[in-house]
Short mmCIF file of C-alpha atoms in Angstrom, two decimals:
data_model
loop_
_atom_site.label_atom_id
_atom_site.label_comp_id
_atom_site.label_asym_id
_atom_site.label_seq_id
_atom_site.Cartn_x
_atom_site.Cartn_y
_atom_site.Cartn_z
CA MET K 1 12.06 76.21 13.29
CA ARG K 2 9.45 77.86 14.91
CA GLY K 3 7.02 75.15 17.21
CA SER K 4 9.49 72.49 17.14
CA HIS K 5 13.23 71.38 18.66
CA ALA K 6 14.20 68.70 16.26
CA THR K 7 16.75 69.51 14.11
CA PRO K 8 15.64 69.83 10.37
CA CYS K 9 16.61 67.04 8.15
CA ALA K 10 17.18 67.13 4.23
CA VAL K 11 16.29 64.07 2.34
CA GLY K 12 16.46 63.45 -1.18
CA PRO K 13 13.95 60.97 -3.60
CA SER K 14 16.63 57.94 -2.64
CA ALA K 15 16.64 58.50 1.03
CA ARG K 16 14.29 57.54 4.03
CA LEU K 17 12.94 59.69 6.40
CA PRO K 18 14.43 59.41 9.95
CA GLY K 19 11.67 56.95 11.94
CA THR K 20 10.06 55.21 9.10
CA PRO K 21 10.40 51.46 8.41
CA ALA K 22 13.07 50.35 5.62
CA ARG K 23 11.51 49.78 2.12
CA GLY K 24 10.00 46.59 1.64
CA ARG K 25 8.64 46.64 5.33
CA THR K 26 6.40 49.70 4.98
CA ASN K 27 2.78 49.97 5.31
CA ALA K 28 0.57 52.43 3.39
CA VAL K 29 1.11 55.32 5.63
CA SER K 30 4.74 55.29 5.77
CA GLN K 31 4.94 54.57 2.26
CA ALA K 32 2.55 58.26 1.88
CA VAL K 33 5.20 60.07 3.72
CA GLN K 34 8.22 58.61 1.26
CA LEU K 35 5.92 59.49 -1.62
CA LEU K 36 4.88 63.09 -0.18
CA ARG K 37 9.23 63.32 0.25
CA ASP K 38 9.46 62.51 -3.56
CA LEU K 39 7.24 64.49 -5.06
CA ILE K 40 8.56 67.47 -3.13
CA ALA K 41 12.09 67.05 -4.64
CA LEU K 42 10.56 67.18 -8.27
CA PRO K 43 9.81 70.55 -8.56
CA SER K 44 6.20 71.44 -10.64
CA VAL K 45 6.41 75.10 -10.39
CA ASN K 46 3.37 75.98 -13.04
CA ALA K 47 5.50 77.13 -15.98
CA ALA K 48 3.56 80.81 -16.05
CA PHE K 49 5.55 82.12 -13.24
CA LEU K 50 9.09 80.88 -14.49
CA PRO K 51 11.04 82.01 -17.52
CA PRO K 52 11.53 80.10 -20.38
CA GLY K 53 13.43 76.89 -19.92
CA ASP K 54 13.84 76.74 -16.13
CA PRO K 55 14.50 73.29 -14.89
CA ARG K 56 11.71 73.59 -12.22
CA ALA K 57 8.76 74.69 -14.33
CA GLY K 58 5.81 72.15 -15.67
CA GLU K 59 4.53 69.61 -13.77
CA ALA K 60 6.13 66.84 -16.60
CA LYS K 61 8.56 65.34 -13.96
CA VAL K 62 5.89 64.32 -11.17
CA ALA K 63 3.69 63.16 -13.97
CA ASP K 64 6.29 61.04 -15.45
CA TYR K 65 7.35 59.33 -11.96
CA LEU K 66 3.49 58.64 -11.12
CA ALA K 67 3.08 57.10 -14.39
CA LYS K 68 6.25 54.74 -13.49
CA ARG K 69 4.71 53.82 -10.05
CA ALA K 70 1.28 53.22 -11.42
CA GLY K 71 2.86 50.81 -14.22
CA LYS K 72 4.81 48.34 -11.73
CA ALA K 73 1.31 48.66 -10.29
CA LYS K 74 -0.35 47.47 -13.00
CA LEU K 75 -2.56 50.06 -13.26
CA ILE K 76 -4.05 51.55 -16.82
CA VAL K 77 -1.60 55.21 -17.89
CA GLU K 78 -3.11 57.60 -19.90
CA ARG K 79 -1.65 61.12 -20.83
CA GLN K 80 -4.84 63.45 -22.08
CA PRO K 81 -3.41 66.48 -23.93
CA VAL K 82 -3.96 70.22 -22.34
CA THR K 83 -1.97 72.53 -24.37
CA PRO K 84 1.11 71.76 -26.46
CA GLY K 85 3.63 70.06 -24.17
CA SER K 86 0.74 70.01 -21.42
CA LYS K 87 -0.60 66.50 -20.30
CA ASN K 88 -3.06 65.68 -17.80
CA LEU K 89 -2.38 62.23 -16.15
CA ILE K 90 -4.79 59.83 -15.82
CA VAL K 91 -4.46 56.36 -14.06
CA ARG K 92 -7.25 54.15 -13.95
CA LEU K 93 -7.93 51.26 -11.48
CA PRO K 94 -10.91 48.40 -13.26
CA PRO K 95 -12.73 46.94 -10.89
CA LEU K 96 -12.88 42.79 -10.45
CA GLY K 97 -16.57 42.76 -12.42
CA GLN K 98 -18.43 45.30 -14.70
CA ALA K 99 -18.07 48.77 -14.44
CA ARG K 100 -21.26 50.61 -13.08
CA HIS K 101 -19.75 53.01 -11.29
CA ARG K 102 -16.77 55.44 -11.09
CA ILE K 103 -15.07 57.99 -8.51
CA VAL K 104 -12.27 60.57 -9.72
CA LEU K 105 -9.44 61.51 -7.47
CA ALA K 106 -8.15 64.50 -8.58
CA PRO K 107 -5.55 66.48 -7.42
CA HIS K 108 -3.57 69.41 -9.13
CA LEU K 109 0.04 68.24 -10.05
CA ASP K 110 1.50 71.95 -10.07
CA THR K 111 2.93 74.46 -7.39
CA VAL K 112 3.21 77.96 -6.84
CA GLY K 113 6.89 78.98 -6.91
CA GLY K 114 9.68 80.32 -4.43
CA ASP K 115 13.42 81.71 -5.35
CA ASP K 116 15.07 79.91 -2.15
CA PRO K 117 16.28 76.27 -3.59
CA ARG K 118 15.73 74.90 0.24
CA LEU K 119 12.25 75.01 -0.55
CA TYR K 120 12.29 71.84 -3.38
CA ARG K 121 14.28 70.05 -0.69
CA PRO K 122 11.59 67.72 1.84
CA THR K 123 12.98 68.78 5.06
CA LYS K 124 11.19 66.86 8.21
CA THR K 125 11.04 68.84 11.14
CA GLY K 126 9.63 67.23 14.16
CA SER K 127 5.90 66.24 13.18
CA ARG K 128 6.04 68.06 9.84
CA LEU K 129 7.28 67.72 6.06
CA HIS K 130 8.46 70.62 4.58
CA GLY K 131 8.97 72.04 1.31
CA ARG K 132 6.91 73.55 -2.01
CA GLY K 133 3.60 71.96 -2.26
CA ALA K 134 3.84 69.51 1.06
CA CYS K 135 0.08 70.89 1.61
CA ASP K 136 -0.58 72.58 -1.64
CA THR K 137 -1.04 69.72 -2.99
CA LYS K 138 1.50 67.14 -3.20
CA GLY K 139 0.25 66.04 0.33
CA SER K 140 -3.48 64.98 -1.56
CA ILE K 141 -1.30 63.37 -4.21
CA ALA K 142 0.87 61.53 -1.84
CA ALA K 143 -2.56 60.23 0.09
CA MET K 144 -4.56 59.59 -3.15
CA PHE K 145 -2.40 57.56 -5.14
CA ARG K 146 -0.56 55.82 -2.33
CA ALA K 147 -4.52 54.59 -1.23
CA LEU K 148 -4.97 53.69 -4.96
CA GLU K 149 -1.83 51.57 -4.96
CA THR K 150 -3.04 50.01 -1.96
CA VAL K 151 -6.74 48.94 -3.20
CA ALA K 152 -5.03 47.97 -6.04
CA SER K 153 -2.76 45.57 -4.23
CA ARG K 154 -5.62 44.26 -2.41
CA LYS K 155 -7.90 40.65 -3.78
CA MET K 156 -10.95 42.46 -2.37
CA ARG K 157 -11.23 45.45 -4.12
CA PRO K 158 -14.56 47.03 -5.61
CA SER K 159 -16.21 44.97 -8.06
CA ASN K 160 -18.17 47.47 -9.63
CA THR K 161 -16.72 50.75 -9.24
CA GLU K 162 -13.86 52.06 -11.07
CA ILE K 163 -10.98 54.39 -9.21
CA VAL K 164 -9.76 57.24 -11.91
CA PHE K 165 -6.81 59.00 -10.42
CA ALA K 166 -6.37 62.62 -12.45
CA GLY K 167 -3.38 64.55 -12.43
CA LEU K 168 -4.26 67.97 -13.48
CA MET K 169 -2.26 70.70 -15.02
CA ASP K 170 -2.09 74.40 -14.40
CA GLU K 171 -4.82 74.69 -11.40
CA GLU K 172 -2.53 77.49 -10.03
CA CYS K 173 -2.80 79.62 -12.88
CA ASN K 174 -5.75 78.90 -15.96
CA GLN K 175 -7.38 75.59 -14.76
CA THR K 176 -6.35 74.30 -18.13
CA GLY K 177 -6.34 70.30 -16.87
CA SER K 178 -9.48 70.47 -14.90
CA ARG K 179 -11.17 72.19 -17.95
CA ALA K 180 -9.92 69.59 -20.17
CA LEU K 181 -11.12 66.85 -18.32
CA ALA K 182 -14.27 68.29 -17.98
CA LYS K 183 -14.50 68.32 -21.79
CA ARG K 184 -14.55 64.89 -22.00
CA ARG K 185 -18.06 64.38 -20.30
CA MET K 186 -16.61 61.51 -18.28
CA LYS K 187 -19.34 60.08 -16.20
CA ALA K 188 -18.63 59.62 -12.66
CA ASP K 189 -20.58 59.44 -9.35
CA LEU K 190 -18.39 61.86 -7.09
CA ALA K 191 -15.31 63.61 -8.05
CA ILE K 192 -12.77 64.48 -5.04
CA VAL K 193 -10.34 67.34 -6.17
CA GLY K 194 -7.53 67.43 -4.03
CA GLU K 195 -6.71 70.69 -1.93
CA PRO K 196 -5.81 71.10 1.79
CA THR K 197 -9.05 70.90 3.63
CA ARG K 198 -7.36 69.56 7.09
CA CYS K 199 -9.37 66.04 5.63
CA LYS K 200 -12.95 67.75 5.82
CA VAL K 201 -15.17 67.29 3.50
CA VAL K 202 -15.73 70.90 1.47
CA THR K 203 -19.13 71.06 -0.64
CA ALA K 204 -18.92 74.70 -2.15
CA HIS K 205 -16.64 77.16 -2.88
CA LYS K 206 -16.51 80.86 -3.86
CA GLY K 207 -16.03 81.49 -7.71
CA ASP K 208 -14.00 84.10 -9.36
CA LEU K 209 -14.38 86.84 -11.77
CA TRP K 210 -11.47 89.56 -12.82
CA LEU K 211 -12.74 92.81 -13.77
CA ARG K 212 -11.26 95.39 -15.36
CA LEU K 213 -13.04 99.01 -14.73
CA THR K 214 -11.84 102.01 -17.14
CA ALA K 215 -12.44 105.77 -17.07
CA THR K 216 -11.96 107.98 -19.76
CA GLY K 217 -11.33 112.02 -20.02
CA LYS K 218 -9.57 114.80 -22.05
CA ALA K 219 -6.25 115.38 -21.73
CA ALA K 220 -4.63 118.91 -21.42
CA HIS K 221 -1.69 120.91 -20.09
CA GLY K 222 -1.01 120.18 -16.21
CA ALA K 223 -1.01 124.09 -15.80
CA ARG K 224 -4.31 124.44 -17.32
CA PRO K 225 -6.21 121.09 -15.83
CA GLU K 226 -9.54 122.86 -16.00
CA LEU K 227 -9.31 122.77 -19.50
CA GLY K 228 -9.09 118.75 -19.59
CA ARG K 229 -11.06 116.00 -17.40
CA ASN K 230 -8.90 113.77 -14.77
CA ALA K 231 -9.56 110.46 -15.71
CA VAL K 232 -7.86 109.05 -12.53
CA HIS K 233 -9.85 111.39 -10.41
CA ALA K 234 -12.58 109.90 -12.09
CA LEU K 235 -11.73 106.38 -11.40
CA ALA K 236 -10.75 107.37 -7.58
CA ARG K 237 -14.38 108.27 -7.30
CA CYS K 238 -15.77 104.81 -8.44
CA ILE K 239 -12.89 102.60 -6.58
CA ASP K 240 -14.58 104.83 -3.57
CA ALA K 241 -18.31 103.98 -4.46
CA ILE K 242 -17.32 100.35 -5.03
CA GLU K 243 -15.26 100.30 -1.81
CA THR K 244 -18.07 101.44 0.13
CA ASP K 245 -21.42 101.58 -1.29
CA TYR K 246 -21.20 98.17 -2.97
CA ALA K 247 -19.00 96.61 -0.52
CA THR K 248 -21.79 97.17 1.85
CA LEU K 249 -24.23 95.95 -0.78
CA LEU K 250 -22.67 92.41 -0.72
CA ARG K 251 -22.19 92.36 2.95
CA GLN K 252 -26.09 92.23 3.16
CA ARG K 253 -26.45 88.88 1.09
CA ARG K 254 -24.83 86.04 2.93
CA HIS K 255 -24.72 82.14 1.80
CA PRO K 256 -24.61 79.66 4.44
CA LEU K 257 -21.36 78.07 3.59
CA LEU K 258 -19.78 80.75 1.99
CA GLY K 259 -20.91 84.12 4.23
CA GLN K 260 -20.70 87.00 1.49
CA ALA K 261 -19.47 87.77 -1.67
CA THR K 262 -16.11 90.26 -1.63
CA ILE K 263 -14.21 92.55 -3.87
CA ASN K 264 -10.90 93.73 -3.91
CA THR K 265 -9.45 96.62 -6.11
CA GLY K 266 -5.85 95.22 -6.31
CA THR K 267 -4.38 97.77 -9.42
CA ILE K 268 -4.74 100.82 -10.69
CA ARG K 269 -3.02 102.66 -13.82
CA GLY K 270 -3.47 105.93 -15.42
CA GLY K 271 -1.74 108.95 -16.65
CA ALA K 272 1.73 109.33 -18.08
CA GLN K 273 3.65 112.06 -16.65
CA PRO K 274 2.90 114.63 -13.69
CA ASN K 275 2.32 117.38 -16.30
CA ILE K 276 -0.61 115.92 -18.39
CA VAL K 277 -3.77 115.87 -17.20
CA PRO K 278 -4.74 111.89 -17.70
CA ASP K 279 -7.23 111.12 -20.14
CA HIS K 280 -7.57 107.12 -19.32
CA CYS K 281 -7.13 105.39 -16.04
CA GLU K 282 -8.04 101.75 -15.34
CA ALA K 283 -8.44 99.27 -12.24
CA ASP K 284 -8.29 95.40 -11.97
CA LEU K 285 -10.90 94.33 -9.49
CA ASP K 286 -10.81 90.59 -7.62
CA ARG K 287 -14.78 89.93 -7.05
CA ARG K 288 -15.52 86.68 -5.30
CA THR K 289 -18.53 85.46 -6.25
CA LEU K 290 -21.44 83.36 -4.62
CA PRO K 291 -23.53 80.65 -6.06
CA GLY K 292 -25.95 81.79 -8.92
CA GLU K 293 -24.00 85.06 -9.79
CA THR K 294 -23.18 85.68 -13.02
CA PHE K 295 -21.03 88.38 -14.55
CA ALA K 296 -24.23 90.23 -16.47
CA GLY K 297 -25.94 90.48 -12.84
CA ILE K 298 -22.99 91.91 -11.27
CA ARG K 299 -21.90 94.27 -13.89
CA ARG K 300 -25.62 95.68 -13.88
CA GLU K 301 -25.47 95.90 -10.16
CA LEU K 302 -21.91 97.32 -10.02
CA LEU K 303 -23.06 100.04 -12.72
CA GLY K 304 -25.99 100.75 -10.83
CA VAL K 305 -23.97 101.41 -7.86
CA LEU K 306 -22.09 103.99 -9.61
CA ALA K 307 -24.16 105.29 -11.49
CA LYS K 308 -26.11 106.19 -8.18
CA ARG K 309 -23.24 108.56 -7.31
CA GLY K 310 -23.45 110.09 -11.16
CA LEU K 311 -20.59 108.17 -12.22
CA LYS K 312 -19.56 106.30 -15.18
CA ALA K 313 -17.08 103.35 -16.26
CA ARG K 314 -16.63 100.77 -18.38
CA LEU K 315 -16.19 97.49 -16.61
CA ILE K 316 -15.40 94.08 -18.59
CA ASP K 317 -14.37 90.32 -17.66
CA VAL K 318 -10.48 90.36 -18.68
CA LYS K 319 -9.96 86.16 -17.74
CA GLY K 320 -11.88 84.75 -20.49
CA PHE K 321 -13.35 82.00 -18.83
CA ALA K 322 -15.61 81.06 -16.38
CA CYS K 323 -14.94 80.52 -12.70
CA PRO K 324 -17.78 79.94 -10.96
CA ALA K 325 -18.77 79.04 -7.87
CA LEU K 326 -18.98 75.72 -6.48
CA GLU K 327 -22.53 74.21 -4.55
CA THR K 328 -22.89 70.34 -4.37
CA ASP K 329 -25.68 68.82 -2.26
CA PRO K 330 -24.29 67.05 0.38
CA SER K 331 -27.20 64.97 0.56
CA LEU K 332 -26.21 63.30 -2.84
CA PRO K 333 -25.46 59.37 -1.95
CA TRP K 334 -22.04 59.41 -2.83
CA VAL K 335 -21.15 62.67 -0.74
CA ARG K 336 -23.17 61.77 2.16
CA ASP K 337 -20.93 58.10 2.23
CA PHE K 338 -17.84 60.15 2.55
CA MET K 339 -18.92 62.57 4.86
CA ARG K 340 -19.77 59.90 6.89
CA ALA K 341 -16.54 58.41 6.45
CA ALA K 342 -15.10 61.44 7.48
CA ARG K 343 -17.12 61.62 10.29
CA GLN K 344 -18.56 64.89 9.55
CA LYS K 345 -22.23 65.89 9.95
CA LYS K 346 -22.06 69.02 8.39
CA PRO K 347 -20.88 70.50 4.89
CA LEU K 348 -18.12 73.30 5.04
CA GLY K 349 -17.65 75.96 2.34
CA VAL K 350 -14.15 77.77 1.45
CA ASP K 351 -13.65 81.26 -0.03
CA TYR K 352 -10.60 80.41 -2.76
CA TYR K 353 -11.44 79.27 -6.01
CA CYS K 354 -10.18 75.78 -7.21
CA ASP K 355 -10.61 72.34 -9.86
CA ALA K 356 -13.81 71.26 -8.52
CA ALA K 357 -16.18 73.91 -10.17
CA ASN K 358 -14.93 72.81 -13.82
CA LEU K 359 -16.07 69.28 -12.95
CA ASP K 360 -19.02 69.88 -11.35
CA ALA K 361 -20.19 72.05 -14.22
CA ALA K 362 -19.55 68.72 -16.18
CA GLY K 363 -22.44 67.10 -14.33
CA ILE K 364 -19.80 65.14 -11.65
CA PRO K 365 -21.02 65.73 -7.94
CA THR K 366 -17.83 67.31 -6.85
CA VAL K 367 -16.27 67.53 -3.27
CA VAL K 368 -12.95 69.50 -1.94
CA TRP K 369 -10.87 66.99 0.33
CA GLY K 370 -7.21 66.95 1.69
CA PRO K 371 -4.48 66.15 3.89
CA GLY K 372 -3.31 69.53 5.31
CA ASP K 373 -4.08 73.71 6.00
CA ILE K 374 -4.84 75.56 3.66
CA ALA K 375 -2.93 78.55 5.87
CA GLN K 376 -0.09 76.81 5.03
CA ALA K 377 -0.15 77.28 1.20
CA HIS K 378 2.00 79.18 -1.01
CA THR K 379 3.70 80.52 1.97
CA ALA K 380 8.01 80.91 2.18
CA ASN K 381 7.60 77.81 4.71
CA GLU K 382 5.02 75.63 3.54
CA TRP K 383 4.49 72.56 5.42
CA ILE K 384 2.00 69.57 6.41
CA ALA K 385 1.20 67.66 9.79
CA LEU K 386 2.78 64.42 8.88
CA GLU K 387 -0.57 63.14 11.19
CA GLN K 388 -2.77 64.44 8.89
CA LEU K 389 -0.93 62.90 5.76
CA GLU K 390 -1.35 59.53 7.59
CA HIS K 391 -5.34 60.24 8.54
CA GLY K 392 -5.77 61.11 4.95
CA THR K 393 -4.12 58.05 3.55
CA LYS K 394 -5.91 55.96 5.83
CA LEU K 395 -9.21 57.63 5.40
CA LEU K 396 -9.56 57.87 1.73
CA THR K 397 -8.29 53.86 1.73
CA ARG K 398 -10.96 52.59 3.69
CA PHE K 399 -13.92 54.66 1.92
CA LEU K 400 -12.08 53.24 -1.61
CA LEU K 401 -12.35 49.63 -0.27
CA SER K 402 -16.03 50.54 1.26
CA LEU K 403 -17.45 51.07 -2.33
CA PRO K 404 -19.41 48.55 -4.37
#
C-alpha cells in the first residue's frame, strides 16, 4: 500500500501480528495491538447504516468480547439498556479503599460501514494496522481497555478512584449510548471520550444542527409560469443569501479554539415534473455551532438575514435532539493533570461533534482523547499508526496509575 514497501498481512482474531511476542510473554503495549486486531475482526457497523439482519450490524459482538475479557480480569461488568436490542457496556474497577473519585473512559463501540470485505480483516502494513474502526474508534477502545486491564493487574492501583470503562452505542448516528449514560447522572471527576486526536487532549468541539428550510409557492402550468409562484426559485434565492451574506456574518465571529461557525447546504428537493410550476421546495442545512449558540438564536439570526433581502422561508430543527458544542475549562484539576500527563500546555479544539458534549451536559468535566488521526476516519483504507496506539496505551496507563 501507499507509503510502505512491506507486504500486507491479513490476520484474524486468533492469529498473531508479525513481530509481536508470543502469548504469555506480551507486554501491555503489544497486547493493545493484539486487542485492536481482535476488535477490527469483529464488525460493529452501526445498524442504521445496514439492512436488517446484516451480520456486520451492531455492537453486541464487540461488547461481548470485552465483557468476557473483563470477567477474566475480575472486573465488574454491567449492561445498560439503551434501545431495544442495544446496550452500553459498563466495566468497573473499584479502588483499593473507599471510592472518593471516579474517572470514566468512554469510547464508542460502533463504526461506519463499507462494502469491501477486506475492511473487516485487520491487515498490518509496515508500522500501520488497517481495518474498519482502526482509528475511529477501536484504537481508543484498545488503548483504554488495555490500560484498564493493566491497572487491574497491579497491586498498587488507585486507592480512592474508581475507573469506569463505558463502551458506548450508536455514536456514529444518534449518540443514543452517551445520551443514556448521561441520564444516569453518574458523578465523576473526569470523562475521557475516545476519538482519534493523535493522543492530544481536546477540550472543545463544535456542536451540530440539521436545519430544514422550506419555501412555498403557487402551482401553475409550465406553459403559463406567470400564473404561479416558483418555490424552487424562491428557495434558491434564500440559499444564495445564506451561502453569501450569512456565511460572511459567521466568519466575523471566531472562537479561540474552534474558529468560526459554518453552514452547508447539503440537499435540496422540490417540484414534481418540468411542466408544473413547483409550489414547494425544501433544503437541508448543516450548521456547526460554537459554545453558547442555540437553535432559537440561530433561527432568529438566519431569518433576519433573509428578511433584509425581502425573502421568507420556514426554518425547523429536524434532528429532534440537542447536539451542543463542548467547552471544558482546561484549568480544572483533573483536566490539567491529564494535559500534563500528555505533555501538553495548551488546550485544543476540533470541528466535529461527538459523545463528549452529552457527558459534559450531565455535569461531568469531559475531554476528547485517543490514538490515531481523524483524517483516516471513515476512509476506504482506514488505518492507525501502531506507534500512536503504543504511545496512547502507555500514556493512559501511567495517568491512571497516578490517580489517588
